[in-house]
Short mmCIF file of C-alpha atoms in Angstrom, two decimals:
data_model
loop_
_atom_site.label_atom_id
_atom_site.label_comp_id
_atom_site.label_asym_id
_atom_site.label_seq_id
_atom_site.Cartn_x
_atom_site.Cartn_y
_atom_site.Cartn_z
CA MET A 219 6.28 -25.37 -12.59
CA ALA A 220 8.15 -22.85 -9.86
CA VAL A 221 8.83 -19.73 -9.45
CA THR A 222 11.21 -18.56 -6.05
CA ALA A 223 12.09 -14.69 -5.14
CA LEU A 224 14.25 -14.47 -2.67
CA LEU A 225 16.00 -11.98 -0.59
CA THR A 226 19.75 -12.84 0.73
CA ARG A 227 22.59 -10.60 2.15
CA GLN A 228 24.76 -13.44 0.91
CA PRO A 229 26.32 -13.09 -2.72
CA PRO A 230 24.47 -14.87 -4.38
CA ALA A 231 26.63 -18.26 -5.42
CA PRO A 232 25.39 -18.78 -10.08
CA GLU A 233 27.05 -21.32 -10.59
CA ALA A 234 25.68 -23.02 -8.49
CA GLU A 235 22.60 -21.70 -8.90
CA LEU A 236 22.92 -22.19 -12.53
CA ALA A 237 23.71 -25.44 -11.97
CA ALA A 238 21.02 -26.79 -9.53
CA PHE A 239 18.49 -24.76 -12.51
CA LEU A 240 19.64 -26.68 -15.11
CA ALA A 241 19.51 -30.17 -13.16
CA GLY A 242 17.43 -33.27 -14.81
CA ARG A 243 15.91 -30.41 -17.12
CA THR A 244 14.69 -33.02 -20.03
CA VAL A 245 11.54 -31.18 -21.17
CA ASP A 246 12.70 -27.39 -21.41
CA GLY A 247 14.70 -26.52 -24.20
CA ALA A 248 16.21 -23.03 -23.15
CA VAL A 249 17.63 -21.12 -19.65
CA VAL A 250 18.40 -18.01 -20.01
CA ALA A 251 20.43 -16.66 -17.19
CA PHE A 252 20.87 -13.03 -16.42
CA VAL A 253 23.71 -11.87 -13.36
CA GLY A 254 23.60 -8.23 -12.29
CA LEU A 255 27.24 -7.90 -11.26
CA ALA A 256 28.29 -4.38 -9.08
CA ARG A 257 30.54 -1.77 -11.33
CA ASP A 258 33.20 -0.54 -10.14
CA GLU A 259 32.47 2.76 -12.02
CA SER A 260 28.47 4.88 -12.68
CA ARG A 261 28.60 7.58 -14.85
CA SER A 262 28.34 9.96 -11.29
CA GLY A 263 32.47 8.61 -11.38
CA PRO A 264 34.31 5.80 -9.38
CA VAL A 265 32.20 3.18 -7.24
CA THR A 266 33.55 1.38 -3.75
CA GLY A 267 31.02 -0.54 -2.81
CA LEU A 268 26.88 -0.48 -2.78
CA TYR A 269 25.12 -0.32 -0.29
CA LEU A 270 20.68 -1.89 -0.74
CA ASP A 271 18.42 -0.56 1.63
CA HIS A 272 15.24 -2.61 1.37
CA TYR A 273 12.37 -3.23 3.99
CA PRO A 274 11.54 -6.25 5.36
CA GLY A 275 8.69 -7.93 4.10
CA PHE A 276 7.77 -5.59 1.69
CA THR A 277 11.15 -6.00 -0.56
CA GLU A 278 10.60 -8.88 -0.63
CA ARG A 279 6.51 -9.43 -1.67
CA SER A 280 7.91 -6.75 -4.39
CA LEU A 281 10.27 -9.32 -5.88
CA GLU A 282 8.04 -12.20 -5.86
CA ARG A 283 5.19 -9.98 -7.48
CA MET A 284 7.62 -9.13 -10.32
CA ALA A 285 8.01 -13.46 -10.91
CA ALA A 286 5.08 -13.86 -10.44
CA ASP A 287 4.21 -11.16 -13.42
CA ALA A 288 6.32 -12.80 -15.26
CA ASP A 289 5.43 -16.57 -15.20
CA ALA A 290 1.61 -15.66 -16.28
CA ARG A 291 3.00 -13.48 -18.98
CA PHE A 292 5.19 -16.06 -21.07
CA ALA A 293 4.81 -19.39 -21.29
CA VAL A 294 7.80 -20.36 -19.04
CA SER A 295 8.41 -23.57 -16.87
CA ASP A 296 10.23 -22.09 -14.36
CA ILE A 297 11.79 -18.98 -12.69
CA ARG A 298 14.11 -18.26 -10.13
CA VAL A 299 14.74 -14.65 -8.61
CA ILE A 300 17.46 -13.69 -6.42
CA HIS A 301 18.44 -10.93 -5.23
CA ARG A 302 20.71 -9.01 -2.88
CA CYS A 303 20.01 -7.03 -0.40
CA GLY A 304 22.50 -4.63 2.20
CA GLU A 305 26.45 -4.37 1.75
CA VAL A 306 28.21 -4.88 -2.00
CA ALA A 307 31.29 -4.97 -2.89
CA PRO A 308 32.55 -3.70 -6.59
CA GLY A 309 32.84 -7.16 -8.91
CA GLU A 310 29.85 -9.21 -6.64
CA PRO A 311 26.64 -10.31 -8.09
CA ILE A 312 23.81 -8.47 -7.46
CA VAL A 313 21.03 -10.47 -8.65
CA PHE A 314 20.49 -13.79 -10.07
CA VAL A 315 17.62 -14.44 -12.51
CA ALA A 316 16.73 -17.54 -14.21
CA VAL A 317 14.39 -18.09 -16.84
CA ALA A 318 13.80 -22.41 -18.09
CA ALA A 319 11.25 -22.35 -21.01
CA PRO A 320 10.45 -25.03 -23.44
CA HIS A 321 11.18 -22.15 -25.80
CA ARG A 322 13.99 -19.72 -26.01
CA ARG A 323 11.91 -16.78 -27.14
CA ALA A 324 10.20 -17.08 -23.87
CA ALA A 325 12.38 -17.45 -22.17
CA PHE A 326 14.82 -14.85 -23.38
CA GLU A 327 11.87 -12.14 -23.03
CA ALA A 328 10.66 -12.86 -19.47
CA ALA A 329 14.20 -12.19 -18.32
CA ASP A 330 14.48 -9.50 -19.83
CA TYR A 331 11.00 -8.54 -18.53
CA LEU A 332 12.43 -9.63 -15.04
CA MET A 333 15.04 -7.37 -15.62
CA ASP A 334 13.67 -4.28 -16.32
CA ARG A 335 10.96 -4.25 -13.79
CA LEU A 336 13.76 -5.32 -10.99
CA LYS A 337 15.55 -2.37 -12.52
CA THR A 338 12.89 0.59 -12.22
CA GLU A 339 10.40 -1.39 -9.41
CA ALA A 340 11.58 -3.48 -6.90
CA ALA A 341 11.78 -1.80 -3.53
CA PHE A 342 15.42 -0.99 -2.83
CA TRP A 343 17.24 2.32 -1.47
CA LYS A 344 20.62 1.74 -3.48
CA ARG A 345 23.84 4.25 -2.42
CA GLU A 346 27.16 3.74 -4.18
CA ASP A 347 29.56 4.71 -2.68
CA GLY A 348 33.33 7.09 -3.81
CA PRO A 349 35.52 9.14 -3.33
CA ASP A 350 32.99 12.23 -3.02
CA GLY A 351 31.02 9.99 -0.37
CA PRO A 352 26.79 8.63 -1.17
CA ARG A 353 25.11 9.46 -3.01
CA TRP A 354 21.61 7.72 -3.15
CA ILE A 355 20.54 6.54 -6.67
CA GLU A 356 17.42 6.45 -8.71
CA PRO A 357 16.55 3.94 -12.29
CA THR A 358 18.28 6.15 -15.54
CA ASP A 359 16.04 7.19 -17.89
CA GLN A 360 17.08 4.10 -20.09
CA ASP A 361 16.43 2.40 -17.04
CA ARG A 362 12.46 3.87 -17.65
CA ALA A 363 13.34 3.27 -21.17
CA ASP A 364 13.51 -0.30 -21.14
CA ARG A 365 10.65 -1.04 -18.93
CA GLN A 366 8.03 1.42 -20.49
CA ARG A 367 8.68 -1.42 -23.53
CA TRP A 368 6.69 -3.56 -21.88
CA SER A 369 3.01 -2.42 -21.68
CA ASP A 370 0.63 -3.81 -18.63
CA MET B 992 17.40 3.62 15.71
CA SER B 993 16.91 6.95 16.24
CA ARG B 994 14.03 8.21 17.35
CA SER B 995 12.74 11.96 17.30
CA ALA B 996 12.49 12.86 20.70
CA CYS B 997 9.09 15.33 18.76
CA VAL B 998 7.51 13.00 17.72
CA ASP B 999 8.27 9.49 20.69
CA SER B 1000 5.19 9.25 22.32
CA PRO B 1001 4.97 10.41 25.96
CA GLY B 1002 2.92 7.89 26.78
CA ILE B 1003 2.77 4.97 29.53
CA GLY B 1004 1.18 1.86 29.93
CA PRO B 1005 -0.51 -1.39 28.45
CA ASP B 1006 -1.85 0.65 26.05
CA LYS B 1007 0.38 3.09 24.36
CA THR B 1008 1.18 0.90 21.22
CA ARG B 1009 -1.99 0.90 20.46
CA MET B 1010 -2.61 4.88 21.13
CA THR B 1011 0.37 4.58 18.42
CA ILE B 1012 1.73 4.67 14.81
CA ARG B 1013 5.31 3.42 14.28
CA ILE B 1014 6.91 5.39 11.18
CA LEU B 1015 9.70 4.28 9.44
CA PHE B 1016 11.55 6.59 6.98
CA LEU B 1017 13.57 4.39 3.75
CA GLY B 1018 16.48 3.92 2.00
CA GLU B 1019 18.03 8.30 2.27
CA PHE B 1020 14.98 9.60 4.24
CA GLY B 1021 16.00 6.66 7.11
CA VAL B 1022 19.76 8.50 6.62
CA ARG B 1023 18.62 11.97 7.01
CA PHE B 1024 15.49 11.63 9.31
CA GLY B 1025 16.01 8.90 11.63
CA ARG B 1026 15.37 5.30 10.82
CA GLU B 1027 12.08 4.17 13.11
CA HIS B 1028 9.89 7.06 15.24
CA THR B 1029 6.72 6.47 17.22
CA LEU B 1030 3.86 9.21 15.78
CA ASP B 1031 1.33 10.03 19.19
CA CYS B 1032 -2.45 8.91 17.34
CA ALA B 1033 -5.75 8.20 19.39
CA GLU B 1034 -8.22 8.41 16.56
CA PRO B 1035 -7.92 7.27 12.72
CA LEU B 1036 -7.01 9.90 9.93
CA SER B 1037 -5.76 10.46 6.42
CA VAL B 1038 -2.31 9.26 4.86
CA ALA B 1039 -2.50 13.10 3.39
CA GLU B 1040 -3.55 14.13 7.34
CA LEU B 1041 -0.46 11.52 8.51
CA ARG B 1042 1.56 14.10 5.61
CA GLY B 1043 1.09 16.78 7.48
CA ARG B 1044 1.61 15.54 10.69
CA ILE B 1045 5.48 13.30 10.25
CA GLY B 1046 6.12 16.32 8.04
CA ALA B 1047 5.84 18.91 11.05
CA GLN B 1048 7.16 17.04 13.84
CA VAL B 1049 9.64 15.04 12.49
CA GLU B 1050 12.09 17.89 10.80
CA GLY B 1051 12.88 18.69 8.00
CA ALA B 1052 10.70 15.90 6.59
CA GLY B 1053 8.27 18.72 5.87
CA ALA B 1054 9.72 18.74 2.09
CA VAL B 1055 10.14 15.71 0.98
CA LEU B 1056 6.85 14.54 2.91
CA ALA B 1057 4.92 17.24 0.28
CA ARG B 1058 5.86 15.95 -2.95
CA PRO B 1059 3.88 13.15 -4.92
CA ASP B 1060 7.03 10.76 -5.74
CA THR B 1061 7.68 9.71 -1.80
CA ARG B 1062 5.11 7.09 -1.48
CA LEU B 1063 3.46 5.71 1.84
CA ALA B 1064 2.53 2.21 2.26
CA VAL B 1065 0.46 1.91 5.52
CA ASP B 1066 1.15 -1.82 7.30
CA GLN B 1067 3.14 -2.99 4.20
CA THR B 1068 0.64 -2.01 1.34
CA ILE B 1069 1.09 1.47 -0.54
CA VAL B 1070 -1.41 3.48 -0.29
CA PRO B 1071 -3.56 6.90 -2.06
CA ASP B 1072 -3.24 9.97 0.38
CA SER B 1073 -7.07 9.11 1.06
CA ALA B 1074 -6.82 5.82 1.96
CA ARG B 1075 -7.09 6.72 6.50
CA VAL B 1076 -4.54 4.95 9.22
CA GLY B 1077 -5.41 4.84 12.91
CA PRO B 1078 -3.30 3.62 15.58
CA GLY B 1079 -1.75 0.48 15.81
CA GLN B 1080 -0.41 0.84 12.54
CA GLU B 1081 2.81 0.95 10.81
CA VAL B 1082 3.62 3.53 8.10
CA ALA B 1083 6.66 3.92 6.03
CA VAL B 1084 7.60 6.95 4.21
CA LEU B 1085 9.27 5.22 0.97
CA PRO B 1086 11.40 7.53 -1.36
CA ILE B 1087 12.21 6.73 -4.78
CA PHE B 1088 12.66 2.83 -5.25
CA SER B 1089 16.01 2.88 -6.98
CA GLY B 1090 15.45 -0.39 -7.63
CA GLY B 1091 17.84 -3.22 -8.46
CA MET C 1293 37.51 -8.21 -24.71
CA ALA C 1294 37.51 -12.10 -25.92
CA VAL C 1295 35.04 -13.75 -27.90
CA THR C 1296 35.62 -16.94 -28.23
CA ALA C 1297 33.53 -19.75 -29.70
CA LEU C 1298 34.74 -23.63 -29.72
CA LEU C 1299 33.03 -27.04 -30.83
CA THR C 1300 33.37 -30.49 -28.83
CA ARG C 1301 32.07 -33.32 -27.99
CA GLN C 1302 31.69 -33.17 -24.79
CA PRO C 1303 28.85 -31.89 -23.31
CA PRO C 1304 29.26 -28.35 -22.04
CA ALA C 1305 29.95 -27.42 -18.50
CA PRO C 1306 27.38 -24.93 -18.11
CA GLU C 1307 27.60 -23.73 -15.05
CA ALA C 1308 32.26 -23.52 -14.43
CA GLU C 1309 31.70 -21.51 -17.35
CA LEU C 1310 29.93 -19.01 -16.14
CA ALA C 1311 31.54 -18.93 -12.76
CA ALA C 1312 35.45 -18.56 -15.90
CA PHE C 1313 33.33 -15.92 -17.07
CA LEU C 1314 32.03 -13.96 -14.38
CA ALA C 1315 35.02 -13.94 -12.39
CA GLY C 1316 37.08 -10.60 -12.09
CA ARG C 1317 34.19 -8.86 -13.75
CA THR C 1318 34.16 -5.62 -12.25
CA VAL C 1319 33.42 -3.16 -15.47
CA ASP C 1320 30.74 -5.34 -16.84
CA GLY C 1321 27.26 -5.07 -14.80
CA ALA C 1322 25.27 -7.98 -16.88
CA VAL C 1323 25.99 -11.37 -17.96
CA VAL C 1324 23.98 -12.88 -19.69
CA ALA C 1325 23.79 -16.52 -20.34
CA PHE C 1326 22.61 -19.12 -22.68
CA VAL C 1327 22.05 -22.59 -21.83
CA GLY C 1328 20.12 -25.14 -24.83
CA LEU C 1329 19.23 -28.30 -23.58
CA ALA C 1330 18.46 -31.54 -25.59
CA ARG C 1331 14.92 -31.87 -25.68
CA ASP C 1332 13.38 -35.25 -25.26
CA GLU C 1333 10.36 -34.71 -27.36
CA SER C 1334 9.44 -32.65 -30.16
CA ARG C 1335 6.94 -31.45 -32.66
CA SER C 1336 7.19 -35.22 -34.49
CA GLY C 1337 6.86 -37.16 -31.02
CA PRO C 1338 9.19 -38.35 -27.82
CA VAL C 1339 13.46 -37.95 -28.40
CA THR C 1340 15.52 -40.81 -26.68
CA GLY C 1341 18.73 -38.79 -28.42
CA LEU C 1342 20.07 -36.70 -30.80
CA TYR C 1343 23.74 -36.64 -33.03
CA LEU C 1344 24.83 -33.33 -34.47
CA ASP C 1345 26.48 -34.07 -37.64
CA HIS C 1346 29.56 -31.26 -38.29
CA TYR C 1347 32.31 -30.61 -41.04
CA PRO C 1348 35.54 -30.17 -39.31
CA GLY C 1349 36.95 -26.54 -39.77
CA PHE C 1350 33.57 -25.49 -41.54
CA THR C 1351 31.44 -25.80 -38.82
CA GLU C 1352 33.96 -23.94 -35.99
CA ARG C 1353 34.61 -21.10 -39.03
CA SER C 1354 30.40 -21.02 -38.46
CA LEU C 1355 30.29 -19.95 -35.21
CA GLU C 1356 33.27 -17.79 -34.71
CA ARG C 1357 32.05 -15.89 -37.41
CA MET C 1358 28.89 -15.48 -35.75
CA ALA C 1359 30.34 -14.80 -32.72
CA ALA C 1360 32.25 -11.98 -34.28
CA ASP C 1361 29.72 -10.93 -35.17
CA ALA C 1362 27.44 -10.37 -32.54
CA ASP C 1363 31.02 -8.51 -31.02
CA ALA C 1364 30.62 -6.41 -33.68
CA ARG C 1365 26.71 -5.84 -33.38
CA PHE C 1366 26.99 -4.94 -30.00
CA ALA C 1367 28.11 -2.68 -27.05
CA VAL C 1368 29.42 -6.03 -25.40
CA SER C 1369 33.22 -7.05 -23.65
CA ASP C 1370 33.74 -10.87 -23.61
CA ILE C 1371 31.35 -13.45 -25.82
CA ARG C 1372 31.75 -17.12 -25.35
CA VAL C 1373 30.37 -19.80 -27.03
CA ILE C 1374 30.49 -23.66 -26.76
CA HIS C 1375 28.36 -25.99 -28.60
CA ARG C 1376 28.53 -29.24 -28.67
CA CYS C 1377 28.28 -32.28 -32.13
CA GLY C 1378 28.32 -35.83 -32.09
CA GLU C 1379 26.05 -37.74 -30.01
CA VAL C 1380 23.16 -35.44 -27.72
CA ALA C 1381 21.26 -37.62 -24.47
CA PRO C 1382 18.03 -35.63 -23.88
CA GLY C 1383 18.57 -32.91 -20.70
CA GLU C 1384 21.98 -32.75 -21.42
CA PRO C 1385 23.23 -29.44 -23.01
CA ILE C 1386 23.89 -28.66 -26.11
CA VAL C 1387 25.18 -25.05 -26.43
CA PHE C 1388 26.22 -22.82 -23.94
CA VAL C 1389 26.98 -19.33 -24.59
CA ALA C 1390 27.41 -15.54 -22.51
CA VAL C 1391 27.51 -12.45 -23.36
CA ALA C 1392 29.26 -9.96 -20.96
CA ALA C 1393 28.73 -5.95 -21.25
CA PRO C 1394 28.18 -3.10 -19.18
CA HIS C 1395 24.84 -2.39 -19.33
CA ARG C 1396 21.99 -5.19 -20.16
CA ARG C 1397 20.13 -4.34 -23.12
CA ALA C 1398 23.09 -5.03 -25.24
CA ALA C 1399 24.09 -8.02 -23.24
CA PHE C 1400 20.71 -9.41 -23.63
CA GLU C 1401 20.33 -8.40 -27.48
CA ALA C 1402 23.69 -10.57 -28.51
CA ALA C 1403 23.41 -13.32 -27.34
CA ASP C 1404 19.02 -13.21 -28.79
CA TYR C 1405 21.24 -12.54 -31.81
CA LEU C 1406 23.47 -15.01 -31.03
CA MET C 1407 21.27 -18.12 -30.70
CA ASP C 1408 18.61 -17.39 -33.59
CA ARG C 1409 21.85 -17.49 -36.26
CA LEU C 1410 23.29 -20.80 -33.92
CA LYS C 1411 19.59 -21.58 -34.68
CA THR C 1412 19.51 -21.26 -38.05
CA GLU C 1413 23.05 -20.40 -39.39
CA ALA C 1414 25.13 -22.90 -37.73
CA ALA C 1415 26.99 -25.52 -40.42
CA PHE C 1416 25.36 -29.16 -38.31
CA TRP C 1417 23.44 -31.42 -39.35
CA LYS C 1418 21.38 -32.43 -36.72
CA ARG C 1419 19.25 -36.25 -36.77
CA GLU C 1420 16.15 -36.18 -33.81
CA ASP C 1421 16.39 -40.26 -32.51
CA GLY C 1422 12.84 -41.90 -31.73
CA PRO C 1423 10.56 -44.68 -31.62
CA ASP C 1424 9.60 -44.13 -34.94
CA GLY C 1425 13.18 -44.38 -36.21
CA PRO C 1426 16.11 -41.27 -37.60
CA ARG C 1427 14.52 -37.91 -38.50
CA TRP C 1428 17.10 -35.82 -39.85
CA ILE C 1429 15.94 -31.93 -39.41
CA GLU C 1430 15.55 -28.46 -40.86
CA PRO C 1431 15.37 -25.63 -38.63
CA THR C 1432 11.61 -24.92 -37.66
CA ASP C 1433 9.42 -22.16 -39.49
CA GLN C 1434 9.92 -20.40 -35.84
CA ASP C 1435 13.58 -20.27 -36.00
CA ARG C 1436 13.08 -19.00 -38.91
CA ALA C 1437 11.27 -15.74 -38.57
CA ASP C 1438 13.33 -15.60 -35.06
CA ARG C 1439 15.57 -15.06 -37.35
CA GLN C 1440 14.63 -11.97 -39.68
CA ARG C 1441 14.15 -9.72 -36.34
CA TRP C 1442 18.09 -8.85 -37.25
CA SER C 1443 18.20 -7.45 -40.11
CA ASP C 1444 21.21 -7.73 -41.99
CA MET D 1113 33.80 -44.74 -44.76
CA SER D 1114 32.11 -45.93 -47.96
CA ARG D 1115 32.93 -45.52 -51.15
CA SER D 1116 31.50 -45.78 -54.56
CA ALA D 1117 33.16 -47.46 -56.73
CA CYS D 1118 32.35 -45.73 -59.90
CA VAL D 1119 33.64 -42.15 -59.24
CA ASP D 1120 36.67 -43.74 -57.61
CA SER D 1121 39.98 -43.33 -59.11
CA PRO D 1122 40.90 -45.76 -60.85
CA GLY D 1123 44.70 -44.37 -60.95
CA ILE D 1124 47.42 -44.97 -60.06
CA GLY D 1125 50.71 -43.74 -59.14
CA PRO D 1126 52.22 -40.42 -57.93
CA ASP D 1127 49.53 -38.19 -59.07
CA LYS D 1128 46.63 -39.49 -58.23
CA THR D 1129 45.82 -37.53 -55.51
CA ARG D 1130 46.20 -34.43 -57.18
CA MET D 1131 44.19 -35.71 -60.40
CA THR D 1132 41.35 -36.39 -57.65
CA ILE D 1133 38.97 -34.42 -56.40
CA ARG D 1134 37.38 -36.02 -52.79
CA ILE D 1135 33.81 -35.35 -52.12
CA LEU D 1136 31.96 -35.59 -48.96
CA PHE D 1137 28.06 -35.35 -48.16
CA LEU D 1138 27.51 -34.59 -45.56
CA GLY D 1139 24.29 -35.31 -43.07
CA GLU D 1140 21.05 -37.09 -43.72
CA PHE D 1141 23.61 -37.49 -47.71
CA GLY D 1142 26.69 -38.71 -45.96
CA VAL D 1143 24.54 -41.56 -44.44
CA ARG D 1144 22.44 -42.20 -48.04
CA PHE D 1145 25.38 -41.77 -49.88
CA GLY D 1146 28.02 -43.09 -49.05
CA ARG D 1147 29.93 -39.32 -46.23
CA GLU D 1148 33.07 -39.68 -48.84
CA HIS D 1149 34.16 -40.34 -52.45
CA THR D 1150 36.85 -40.04 -55.19
CA LEU D 1151 36.11 -38.45 -57.71
CA ASP D 1152 38.07 -38.50 -61.16
CA CYS D 1153 39.42 -34.58 -62.07
CA ALA D 1154 42.32 -33.74 -64.91
CA GLU D 1155 41.78 -30.18 -65.02
CA PRO D 1156 39.25 -27.80 -64.16
CA LEU D 1157 35.47 -27.80 -64.51
CA SER D 1158 31.97 -25.55 -63.01
CA VAL D 1159 30.48 -26.55 -59.96
CA ALA D 1160 27.52 -26.79 -62.24
CA GLU D 1161 29.74 -29.17 -64.12
CA LEU D 1162 31.14 -30.77 -60.59
CA ARG D 1163 27.05 -31.79 -59.49
CA GLY D 1164 25.83 -33.02 -62.89
CA ARG D 1165 28.81 -35.32 -62.53
CA ILE D 1166 28.35 -36.45 -59.07
CA GLY D 1167 25.28 -36.79 -59.22
CA ALA D 1168 26.30 -39.23 -62.28
CA GLN D 1169 27.77 -41.06 -60.37
CA VAL D 1170 27.10 -41.38 -57.11
CA GLU D 1171 23.58 -43.77 -57.10
CA GLY D 1172 21.02 -41.02 -55.98
CA ALA D 1173 22.80 -38.32 -55.31
CA GLY D 1174 21.48 -37.17 -58.57
CA ALA D 1175 17.81 -35.46 -57.02
CA VAL D 1176 19.33 -34.00 -53.82
CA LEU D 1177 22.56 -31.94 -55.80
CA ALA D 1178 19.87 -30.73 -58.29
CA ARG D 1179 18.06 -28.77 -55.69
CA PRO D 1180 19.81 -25.37 -55.38
CA ASP D 1181 18.89 -25.39 -51.18
CA THR D 1182 22.25 -28.34 -51.43
CA ARG D 1183 24.69 -26.27 -51.26
CA LEU D 1184 28.69 -27.18 -52.70
CA ALA D 1185 32.30 -25.80 -50.59
CA VAL D 1186 35.06 -26.14 -52.32
CA ASP D 1187 37.93 -26.06 -49.71
CA GLN D 1188 35.97 -25.07 -46.90
CA THR D 1189 33.90 -21.92 -48.55
CA ILE D 1190 30.91 -22.04 -49.82
CA VAL D 1191 30.92 -21.08 -53.35
CA PRO D 1192 28.42 -20.37 -56.23
CA ASP D 1193 27.57 -22.82 -59.41
CA SER D 1194 29.46 -20.37 -62.06
CA ALA D 1195 32.40 -21.86 -59.54
CA ARG D 1196 36.00 -23.32 -60.49
CA VAL D 1197 36.97 -26.43 -59.22
CA GLY D 1198 39.81 -28.07 -59.56
CA PRO D 1199 42.21 -31.05 -59.06
CA GLY D 1200 43.15 -31.92 -55.59
CA GLN D 1201 40.15 -29.45 -54.22
CA GLU D 1202 37.66 -30.73 -51.16
CA VAL D 1203 34.10 -30.44 -52.34
CA ALA D 1204 31.71 -30.31 -49.79
CA VAL D 1205 28.22 -31.34 -50.21
CA LEU D 1206 25.44 -29.78 -47.47
CA PRO D 1207 21.98 -30.81 -47.08
CA ILE D 1208 20.33 -27.55 -45.81
CA PHE D 1209 21.38 -26.65 -41.87
CA SER D 1210 19.52 -27.74 -39.66
CA GLY D 1211 21.41 -25.06 -36.91
CA GLY D 1212 22.03 -25.96 -33.54
#
């Protein structure tokens, strides 16, 4: 059982992460991986880049807490969360989440839960840059509704 | 690292760091008000009082510090307005998280 | 928009598949990948290997139909399904599913739906080999219950 | 590729393939009854009748062919018992799918 949550300025490498996460796994029948990518457009218009501000130490612990909560809540074996901070170009990965479990339902649910929490409660402040200048953004109504699916 | 002159500590000598509170503004607040400030603080005060002190001294920050969705973390833990904060501690002023 | 479903005797290469699936993606914010691995143990005891029998042509079309159904049902951009047939050793991948979508909810739901259908309706006949000899197996009650979540 | 003698076509000559139905047993049935058989068939019959014919001629297969959860595919499409099947077609006898 390993639960890891890391913050990095480098783009996560989803393929290498997935390969490492799968290696030697014979007890778990299911691995769910999620990759969040920077889109080149949002509801506000074109996006030329993102900047994810963070509070060193505090942000890392927010990630670790969510990973630990997912681990406690679902019958999973391993969880790995890698989240980007700093400048992100469109098409680059922002977040990689992988969950392994003996059975697939727990793996899907834990990954889904983790993403809903990360999208609303991870301690980031996100700036979208576009032709009209930068805009600091908040979770969408959809993100908030998704988060409400998981009663605490 | 911008510093707002009105809250920079005028103190000197070995006790300086113990008689101040370090203030960090995160996200959009950092851009608008300067990322880091130092507030003179000789004795503990409540977080509610601190909101007022910071708001009064950092130009333009009063309105966001009065908002209930602007949360304050003391030494990296989010605290209620009733909590106490004193010299040598670090206070972060947190806009609503955007999430990742 | 691409929906592909392939049958292969070789183990799928999840990391290479994921890398190819992510490449150049700037419109989709979410990629969900599922990897199903052969477990070394089932409810019946230790498993030394699996054999997935199939009906050439018919089985391929069962996979293609499910991928097309998922595509029609959810707001997704691309779907890729790679399913193994033949001999499978414990720890090896049996199935790789990837779904890309502008928003994560559709990606999660489509991957979840696809796996529930694949686990009950894909035209395979699976033999588990163990110390007590081979056993031909059927979907579990859990698999059937999972499938029922998606009304047709 | 095992063949059950009782259903092997005795016919010879150019019309042989047109006067037979190719029978495939999948999964466990293939192991138990032989993967492939050839059934003489001069004219169309219903799938229900075909179940009886196969069950009578392939030793031990009668019981599984009588089960409603044993489905038959004609030329790769699952059909109901009322469907018709004739010479030159391929019929697959499918145990319950295990899923992937």
